[in-house]
mmCIF file of C-alpha atoms and ligand atoms in Angstrom:
data_model
loop_
_atom_site.group_PDB
_atom_site.id
_atom_site.type_symbol
_atom_site.label_atom_id
_atom_site.label_comp_id
_atom_site.label_asym_id
_atom_site.label_seq_id
_atom_site.Cartn_x
_atom_site.Cartn_y
_atom_site.Cartn_z
ATOM 1 C CA MET A 28 71.414 172.024 127.262
ATOM 2 C CA THR A 29 70.002 171.420 123.709
ATOM 3 C CA ALA A 30 67.740 173.220 121.302
ATOM 4 C CA ARG A 31 64.081 172.467 120.522
ATOM 5 C CA ILE A 32 63.556 171.138 117.675
ATOM 6 C CA ILE A 33 60.771 172.748 114.924
ATOM 7 C CA ASP A 34 59.358 169.952 113.806
ATOM 8 C CA GLY A 35 58.692 171.298 109.888
ATOM 9 C CA LYS A 36 56.896 167.647 109.635
ATOM 10 C CA ALA A 37 54.346 167.311 111.218
ATOM 11 C CA ILE A 38 53.598 171.290 111.767
ATOM 12 C CA ALA A 39 53.269 170.420 107.559
ATOM 13 C CA ALA A 40 51.457 167.853 108.229
ATOM 14 C CA ASP A 41 49.028 169.709 110.256
ATOM 15 C CA LEU A 42 48.927 172.880 107.859
ATOM 16 C CA ARG A 43 48.099 169.940 104.750
ATOM 17 C CA ALA A 44 44.653 168.935 106.930
ATOM 18 C CA ALA A 45 43.543 172.031 107.228
ATOM 19 C CA VAL A 46 44.163 173.182 103.152
ATOM 20 C CA ALA A 47 42.128 170.142 102.026
ATOM 21 C CA ALA A 48 39.801 170.949 104.317
ATOM 22 C CA GLU A 49 38.750 174.569 103.110
ATOM 23 C CA THR A 50 39.348 172.434 99.298
ATOM 24 C CA HIS A 51 36.443 170.759 99.832
ATOM 25 C CA ARG A 52 34.691 173.952 101.607
ATOM 26 C CA LEU A 53 34.853 175.439 98.482
ATOM 27 C CA ILE A 54 34.206 172.211 96.149
ATOM 28 C CA SER A 55 30.654 171.864 98.228
ATOM 29 C CA ALA A 56 29.948 175.003 99.179
ATOM 30 C CA HIS A 57 31.121 176.970 95.524
ATOM 31 C CA GLY A 58 31.692 174.165 93.092
ATOM 32 C CA LEU A 59 35.826 175.689 93.173
ATOM 33 C CA VAL A 60 38.216 173.340 92.598
ATOM 34 C CA PRO A 61 41.774 174.944 92.827
ATOM 35 C CA GLY A 62 43.845 173.861 89.957
ATOM 36 C CA LEU A 63 47.641 175.275 89.481
ATOM 37 C CA ALA A 64 49.562 174.735 86.212
ATOM 38 C CA VAL A 65 53.066 172.808 86.878
ATOM 39 C CA VAL A 66 54.957 174.124 83.473
ATOM 40 C CA LEU A 67 58.490 172.038 83.330
ATOM 41 C CA ILE A 68 60.896 172.562 80.514
ATOM 42 C CA GLY A 69 63.321 169.297 80.162
ATOM 43 C CA ASP A 70 64.762 166.975 81.661
ATOM 44 C CA ASN A 71 66.400 168.425 85.141
ATOM 45 C CA PRO A 72 66.520 165.190 87.389
ATOM 46 C CA ALA A 73 66.558 167.152 90.509
ATOM 47 C CA SER A 74 62.569 169.696 88.973
ATOM 48 C CA LYS A 75 61.551 166.992 87.935
ATOM 49 C CA THR A 76 61.988 165.135 91.822
ATOM 50 C CA TYR A 77 60.185 168.948 92.377
ATOM 51 C CA VAL A 78 57.394 169.162 90.245
ATOM 52 C CA ALA A 79 56.363 165.500 91.116
ATOM 53 C CA SER A 80 56.063 165.941 94.468
ATOM 54 C CA LYS A 81 54.725 169.316 94.105
ATOM 55 C CA SER A 82 51.767 167.186 92.097
ATOM 56 C CA ARG A 83 50.934 164.876 94.028
ATOM 57 C CA ALA A 84 50.784 167.313 97.134
ATOM 58 C CA ILE A 85 48.570 169.200 94.979
ATOM 59 C CA THR A 86 46.305 165.690 94.563
ATOM 60 C CA GLU A 87 46.481 164.792 97.561
ATOM 61 C CA VAL A 88 44.226 167.805 98.945
ATOM 62 C CA GLY A 89 41.656 167.446 96.585
ATOM 63 C CA MET A 90 43.501 170.128 93.780
ATOM 64 C CA ARG A 91 43.441 169.867 90.307
ATOM 65 C CA PRO A 92 47.029 169.128 88.724
ATOM 66 C CA LEU A 93 47.502 170.315 85.327
ATOM 67 C CA ASP A 94 51.180 170.155 84.211
ATOM 68 C CA HIS A 95 52.108 170.596 81.227
ATOM 69 C CA TYR A 96 56.470 169.625 80.220
ATOM 70 C CA LEU A 97 57.916 171.467 77.746
ATOM 71 C CA PRO A 98 61.161 170.304 75.470
ATOM 72 C CA ALA A 99 64.256 171.754 76.867
ATOM 73 C CA SER A 100 65.256 173.036 73.043
ATOM 74 C CA SER A 101 61.247 175.107 73.218
ATOM 75 C CA SER A 102 61.670 178.459 72.362
ATOM 76 C CA GLU A 103 60.239 181.882 74.582
ATOM 77 C CA THR A 104 57.685 182.369 72.226
ATOM 78 C CA GLU A 105 56.119 178.674 72.884
ATOM 79 C CA LEU A 106 56.545 179.519 76.835
ATOM 80 C CA LEU A 107 54.803 181.967 75.816
ATOM 81 C CA GLY A 108 51.694 180.816 73.873
ATOM 82 C CA LEU A 109 51.457 178.244 76.478
ATOM 83 C CA ILE A 110 51.432 180.425 79.220
ATOM 84 C CA GLN A 111 49.307 182.909 77.371
ATOM 85 C CA LYS A 112 46.308 180.021 77.202
ATOM 86 C CA LEU A 113 47.232 179.643 81.160
ATOM 87 C CA ASN A 114 46.614 182.839 81.630
ATOM 88 C CA ALA A 115 43.035 182.488 79.785
ATOM 89 C CA ASP A 116 41.580 179.225 81.677
ATOM 90 C CA PRO A 117 39.486 179.799 83.869
ATOM 91 C CA ALA A 118 40.311 175.720 85.418
ATOM 92 C CA VAL A 119 43.860 177.808 86.102
ATOM 93 C CA HIS A 120 43.394 179.600 89.430
ATOM 94 C CA GLY A 121 47.758 178.727 89.817
ATOM 95 C CA ILE A 122 50.727 178.601 87.012
ATOM 96 C CA LEU A 123 54.073 177.816 88.434
ATOM 97 C CA VAL A 124 56.562 177.199 85.685
ATOM 98 C CA GLN A 125 59.752 175.068 87.122
ATOM 99 C CA LEU A 126 62.868 177.332 87.518
ATOM 100 C CA PRO A 127 65.792 177.513 86.450
ATOM 101 C CA LEU A 128 64.583 177.258 82.892
ATOM 102 C CA PRO A 129 66.580 177.001 79.416
ATOM 103 C CA LEU A 130 69.379 179.184 78.650
ATOM 104 C CA GLN A 131 67.882 180.497 75.857
ATOM 105 C CA ILE A 132 64.673 181.100 77.782
ATOM 106 C CA ASP A 133 65.191 184.510 79.201
ATOM 107 C CA PRO A 134 63.083 183.667 83.261
ATOM 108 C CA ALA A 135 62.808 187.874 83.717
ATOM 109 C CA HIS A 136 60.337 187.719 80.168
ATOM 110 C CA ILE A 137 58.347 184.473 81.295
ATOM 111 C CA LEU A 138 57.496 185.260 85.918
ATOM 112 C CA ALA A 139 56.513 188.251 84.182
ATOM 113 C CA SER A 140 54.876 187.220 81.385
ATOM 114 C CA ILE A 141 52.256 185.215 84.002
ATOM 115 C CA LYS A 142 49.149 186.925 85.610
ATOM 116 C CA PRO A 143 49.556 189.116 88.678
ATOM 117 C CA GLU A 144 46.335 186.621 90.321
ATOM 118 C CA LYS A 145 47.150 183.407 89.412
ATOM 119 C CA ASP A 146 51.006 183.750 90.124
ATOM 120 C CA VAL A 147 51.081 180.795 93.215
ATOM 121 C CA ASP A 148 55.290 181.850 93.263
ATOM 122 C CA GLY A 149 55.100 185.142 93.677
ATOM 123 C CA PHE A 150 57.574 186.129 92.146
ATOM 124 C CA HIS A 151 55.863 188.761 89.668
ATOM 125 C CA PRO A 152 57.703 192.137 90.178
ATOM 126 C CA LEU A 153 54.236 193.197 91.222
ATOM 127 C CA ASN A 154 53.843 190.333 93.838
ATOM 128 C CA ALA A 155 57.441 191.577 94.911
ATOM 129 C CA GLY A 156 56.776 194.747 95.112
ATOM 130 C CA ARG A 157 53.554 194.497 97.057
ATOM 131 C CA LEU A 158 55.155 192.543 99.553
ATOM 132 C CA ALA A 159 57.766 195.551 99.059
ATOM 133 C CA THR A 160 55.058 198.761 100.160
ATOM 134 C CA GLY A 161 53.634 196.216 102.619
ATOM 135 C CA LEU A 162 50.226 195.375 99.798
ATOM 136 C CA PRO A 163 49.317 192.895 100.009
ATOM 137 C CA ALA A 164 50.535 190.023 97.534
ATOM 138 C CA LEU A 165 51.444 187.081 96.999
ATOM 139 C CA VAL A 166 54.373 186.290 98.727
ATOM 140 C CA PRO A 167 56.189 182.896 97.833
ATOM 141 C CA CYS A 168 56.200 180.102 99.094
ATOM 142 C CA THR A 169 59.839 179.684 101.006
ATOM 143 C CA PRO A 170 58.983 182.658 102.918
ATOM 144 C CA VAL A 171 55.926 181.941 103.616
ATOM 145 C CA ALA A 172 56.403 178.158 105.076
ATOM 146 C CA CYS A 173 59.397 180.291 107.071
ATOM 147 C CA ILE A 174 57.420 182.896 108.865
ATOM 148 C CA LYS A 175 55.321 180.437 109.835
ATOM 149 C CA LEU A 176 57.563 177.736 111.292
ATOM 150 C CA ILE A 177 59.061 180.973 113.298
ATOM 151 C CA LYS A 178 55.161 181.788 114.150
ATOM 152 C CA THR A 179 55.391 178.586 116.099
ATOM 153 C CA VAL A 180 58.074 180.079 119.068
ATOM 154 C CA HIS A 181 57.373 183.695 118.832
ATOM 155 C CA ASP A 182 53.612 184.883 119.220
ATOM 156 C CA SER A 183 54.464 187.898 118.462
ATOM 157 C CA LEU A 184 58.123 189.526 116.845
ATOM 158 C CA VAL A 185 58.087 193.307 117.171
ATOM 159 C CA GLY A 186 61.709 195.077 117.201
ATOM 160 C CA LEU A 187 63.388 190.741 117.137
ATOM 161 C CA ASP A 188 67.645 191.725 116.364
ATOM 162 C CA THR A 189 66.954 189.410 113.432
ATOM 163 C CA LEU A 190 69.407 189.053 110.922
ATOM 164 C CA MET A 191 68.780 187.020 106.824
ATOM 165 C CA ILE A 192 72.091 185.595 105.539
ATOM 166 C CA GLY A 193 71.306 186.006 101.974
ATOM 167 C CA ARG A 194 70.313 187.476 99.272
ATOM 168 C CA SER A 195 67.894 185.576 96.232
ATOM 169 C CA HIS A 196 65.337 186.292 94.818
ATOM 170 C CA ILE A 197 63.188 183.667 95.774
ATOM 171 C CA VAL A 198 64.645 183.030 100.022
ATOM 172 C CA GLY A 199 66.923 186.101 101.766
ATOM 173 C CA ASN A 200 65.027 188.951 99.405
ATOM 174 C CA PRO A 201 61.204 188.126 99.839
ATOM 175 C CA LEU A 202 61.450 186.680 103.322
ATOM 176 C CA SER A 203 63.113 190.040 104.730
ATOM 177 C CA GLN A 204 60.120 191.585 103.224
ATOM 178 C CA ALA A 205 58.268 190.165 104.539
ATOM 179 C CA LEU A 206 59.516 189.697 107.761
ATOM 180 C CA LEU A 207 60.338 193.987 108.094
ATOM 181 C CA ASN A 208 56.564 193.929 107.671
ATOM 182 C CA GLU A 209 55.936 191.841 110.995
ATOM 183 C CA ASN A 210 57.876 194.678 112.549
ATOM 184 C CA ALA A 211 61.113 192.693 113.403
ATOM 185 C CA THR A 212 64.492 194.655 112.955
ATOM 186 C CA VAL A 213 65.806 192.169 109.936
ATOM 187 C CA THR A 214 69.924 192.884 108.574
ATOM 188 C CA VAL A 215 69.938 191.025 105.327
ATOM 189 C CA ALA A 216 73.976 189.439 105.520
ATOM 190 C CA HIS A 217 75.685 188.318 101.946
ATOM 191 C CA THR A 218 78.374 187.140 100.249
ATOM 192 C CA PHE A 219 80.404 191.145 100.938
ATOM 193 C CA THR A 220 79.404 191.121 104.399
ATOM 194 C CA ARG A 221 82.295 191.240 106.255
ATOM 195 C CA HIS A 222 82.512 190.213 110.306
ATOM 196 C CA LEU A 223 79.635 187.576 110.214
ATOM 197 C CA PRO A 224 80.070 185.974 113.008
ATOM 198 C CA GLU A 225 79.937 188.809 115.261
ATOM 199 C CA LEU A 226 76.466 189.935 113.290
ATOM 200 C CA CYS A 227 75.393 186.430 113.915
ATOM 201 C CA ARG A 228 75.819 186.774 117.848
ATOM 202 C CA CYS A 229 73.589 189.825 118.206
ATOM 203 C CA ALA A 230 70.850 187.988 116.293
ATOM 204 C CA GLU A 231 67.642 186.492 118.723
ATOM 205 C CA LEU A 232 67.134 185.021 115.693
ATOM 206 C CA MET A 233 68.348 184.212 112.476
ATOM 207 C CA CYS A 234 66.494 182.445 108.977
ATOM 208 C CA VAL A 235 70.195 181.752 106.718
ATOM 209 C CA ALA A 236 69.343 180.953 102.661
ATOM 210 C CA ILE A 237 72.919 180.586 100.814
ATOM 211 C CA GLY A 238 72.686 176.627 99.648
ATOM 212 C CA CYS A 239 76.380 175.687 101.934
ATOM 213 C CA ALA A 240 76.624 172.563 103.560
ATOM 214 C CA GLU A 241 77.202 173.772 107.493
ATOM 215 C CA PHE A 242 78.805 176.901 107.350
ATOM 216 C CA ILE A 243 76.730 178.463 110.017
ATOM 217 C CA ARG A 244 79.191 177.698 113.398
ATOM 218 C CA GLY A 245 77.994 176.689 117.364
ATOM 219 C CA ASP A 246 79.848 178.894 118.326
ATOM 220 C CA TRP A 247 78.676 181.675 116.154
ATOM 221 C CA ILE A 248 74.852 181.753 117.764
ATOM 222 C CA LYS A 249 73.857 183.557 120.733
ATOM 223 C CA PRO A 250 72.924 181.765 123.138
ATOM 224 C CA GLY A 251 69.028 180.968 122.820
ATOM 225 C CA ALA A 252 68.432 182.383 119.997
ATOM 226 C CA THR A 253 66.014 181.431 117.251
ATOM 227 C CA VAL A 254 67.149 179.207 113.732
ATOM 228 C CA ILE A 255 65.898 178.895 110.914
ATOM 229 C CA ASP A 256 67.831 177.461 108.287
ATOM 230 C CA VAL A 257 66.646 177.141 104.576
ATOM 231 C CA GLY A 258 70.160 175.054 102.555
ATOM 232 C CA ILE A 259 69.635 172.090 101.780
ATOM 233 C CA ASN A 260 73.264 170.704 100.051
ATOM 234 C CA ARG A 261 73.820 167.402 99.238
ATOM 235 C CA VAL A 262 76.806 166.219 100.296
ATOM 236 C CA SER A 263 79.277 163.235 100.242
ATOM 237 C CA ARG A 264 81.688 161.504 102.726
ATOM 238 C CA GLY A 265 83.235 157.924 103.850
ATOM 239 C CA GLY A 266 81.280 156.884 100.233
ATOM 240 C CA LYS A 267 77.893 158.201 101.569
ATOM 241 C CA SER A 268 75.445 160.744 100.303
ATOM 242 C CA ARG A 269 73.235 163.020 102.398
ATOM 243 C CA ILE A 270 71.301 166.058 102.703
ATOM 244 C CA VAL A 271 72.537 168.395 104.720
ATOM 245 C CA GLY A 272 71.757 172.826 105.911
ATOM 246 C CA ASP A 273 73.611 175.676 105.473
ATOM 247 C CA VAL A 274 74.209 175.627 108.915
ATOM 248 C CA ASN A 275 76.085 173.228 111.051
ATOM 249 C CA PHE A 276 73.051 171.710 113.078
ATOM 250 C CA ALA A 277 75.866 169.254 115.985
ATOM 251 C CA GLU A 278 77.242 172.843 116.805
ATOM 252 C CA ALA A 279 73.809 174.808 116.642
ATOM 253 C CA VAL A 280 72.285 171.809 118.297
ATOM 254 C CA LYS A 281 73.906 172.895 121.449
ATOM 255 C CA VAL A 282 73.617 176.315 121.741
ATOM 256 C CA ALA A 283 70.331 177.206 120.222
ATOM 257 C CA GLY A 284 67.271 178.093 121.428
ATOM 258 C CA ALA A 285 64.676 176.544 118.795
ATOM 259 C CA ILE A 286 66.420 174.710 115.686
ATOM 260 C CA THR A 287 64.671 172.918 111.882
ATOM 261 C CA PRO A 288 66.509 171.165 111.107
ATOM 262 C CA VAL A 289 67.879 169.536 107.195
ATOM 263 C CA PRO A 290 65.854 167.252 106.333
ATOM 264 C CA GLY A 291 62.609 167.463 108.104
ATOM 265 C CA GLY A 292 62.696 171.735 108.680
ATOM 266 C CA VAL A 293 61.729 174.216 106.523
ATOM 267 C CA GLY A 294 61.684 171.893 103.222
ATOM 268 C CA PRO A 295 58.288 169.670 103.979
ATOM 269 C CA MET A 296 56.343 173.322 105.189
ATOM 270 C CA THR A 297 57.809 174.989 101.485
ATOM 271 C CA ILE A 298 55.343 173.005 99.025
ATOM 272 C CA VAL A 299 52.258 173.095 101.447
ATOM 273 C CA CYS A 300 52.973 176.748 101.680
ATOM 274 C CA LEU A 301 52.298 176.607 98.043
ATOM 275 C CA LEU A 302 48.941 174.775 97.998
ATOM 276 C CA VAL A 303 48.001 177.342 100.629
ATOM 277 C CA ASN A 304 49.287 179.559 97.727
ATOM 278 C CA THR A 305 46.806 178.152 95.514
ATOM 279 C CA LEU A 306 44.118 177.938 97.667
ATOM 280 C CA ARG A 307 44.213 181.775 98.030
ATOM 281 C CA ALA A 308 44.598 182.561 94.685
ATOM 282 C CA ALA A 309 41.449 180.865 93.277
ATOM 283 C CA CYS A 310 39.631 182.525 96.194
ATOM 284 C CA MET A 311 40.791 186.054 94.920
ATOM 285 C CA GLN A 312 39.606 185.166 90.929
ATOM 286 C CA ALA A 313 36.269 184.019 92.633
ATOM 287 C CA GLY A 314 35.904 186.644 94.982
ATOM 288 C CA LEU A 315 35.356 185.189 98.179
ATOM 289 C CA PRO A 316 36.703 185.881 100.849
ATOM 290 C CA PRO A 317 40.850 184.316 101.521
ATOM 291 C CA PRO A 318 40.519 180.993 103.394
ATOM 292 C CA ALA A 319 41.429 180.347 106.746
ATOM 293 C CA VAL A 320 45.087 179.254 106.624
HETATM 294 N N1 GUN B 1 63.625 176.013 91.368
HETATM 295 C C1 GUN B 1 63.562 176.034 92.652
HETATM 296 N N2 GUN B 1 62.566 176.550 93.678
HETATM 297 C C2 GUN B 1 61.945 177.216 93.538
HETATM 298 C C3 GUN B 1 60.646 177.830 93.133
HETATM 299 O O1 GUN B 1 60.833 177.563 94.603
HETATM 300 N N3 GUN B 1 59.257 177.491 92.077
HETATM 301 C C4 GUN B 1 60.858 177.592 91.125
HETATM 302 N N4 GUN B 1 59.547 177.579 90.607
HETATM 303 N N5 GUN B 1 61.110 176.585 90.795
HETATM 304 C C5 GUN B 1 62.230 177.129 91.573
#
């Protein structure tokens, strides 16, 4: 038996079409063009690539991209000044400051300065707290993407024995909270967890976000389980470079019931979920009901 492959690319394409339709409806019915400000400080090559794909995705669905590039030498005060302007600008519905930031800037100060209603990354402590207390919140894009992918396999997550491996503020922690809000039974594993293979073997659903190439082996997986692999790791073997996940896919696909591939699983969904968050933020700020996506 081989696992069903969760086709993130196809699911993302359908969601992108729905986001584009909702965007056009907002523009024609209310004259509201959702605007997303993406701020990049410095010239980290990976960040430049991410920011370029975010801007392209925004334009493709008919939203307004408002990119800002600051030199790597910028001070915290300069960046805070830009965020104050974006917070006050009614054409800006979402603000995303690309991480990591240069060392002279404290990310906690920056993230807390973004107006929570415009925090499409969901990293502001107010949004993190709202998610943790089960209140409506802007939720980080990767956890939103994972929940949407899981729901293509499981109509309901109620009571599902779930193992979240990783507890970062960007993925593991908010995804655990989002899974709890779906009433899944959630165990969180991290660097100091003992007996990880045994824990894995009990999980009907496993979400992995640790940034370790092919760390999770096939014989750790419960037969028929759903596996969501958030990892994006570049590895070089035999002079060739390729992208792999945190799960050993070749082994896992023989045991799991459903699995996300890397690339082509969570990755393509994440940017579309940023568009969903921008749409939600724009509706919220205009006093309109939430979008139908
Ligand atoms: N850097 C890596 N992932 C992310 C993300 O989700 N949001 C932002 N702003 N920066 C990142």
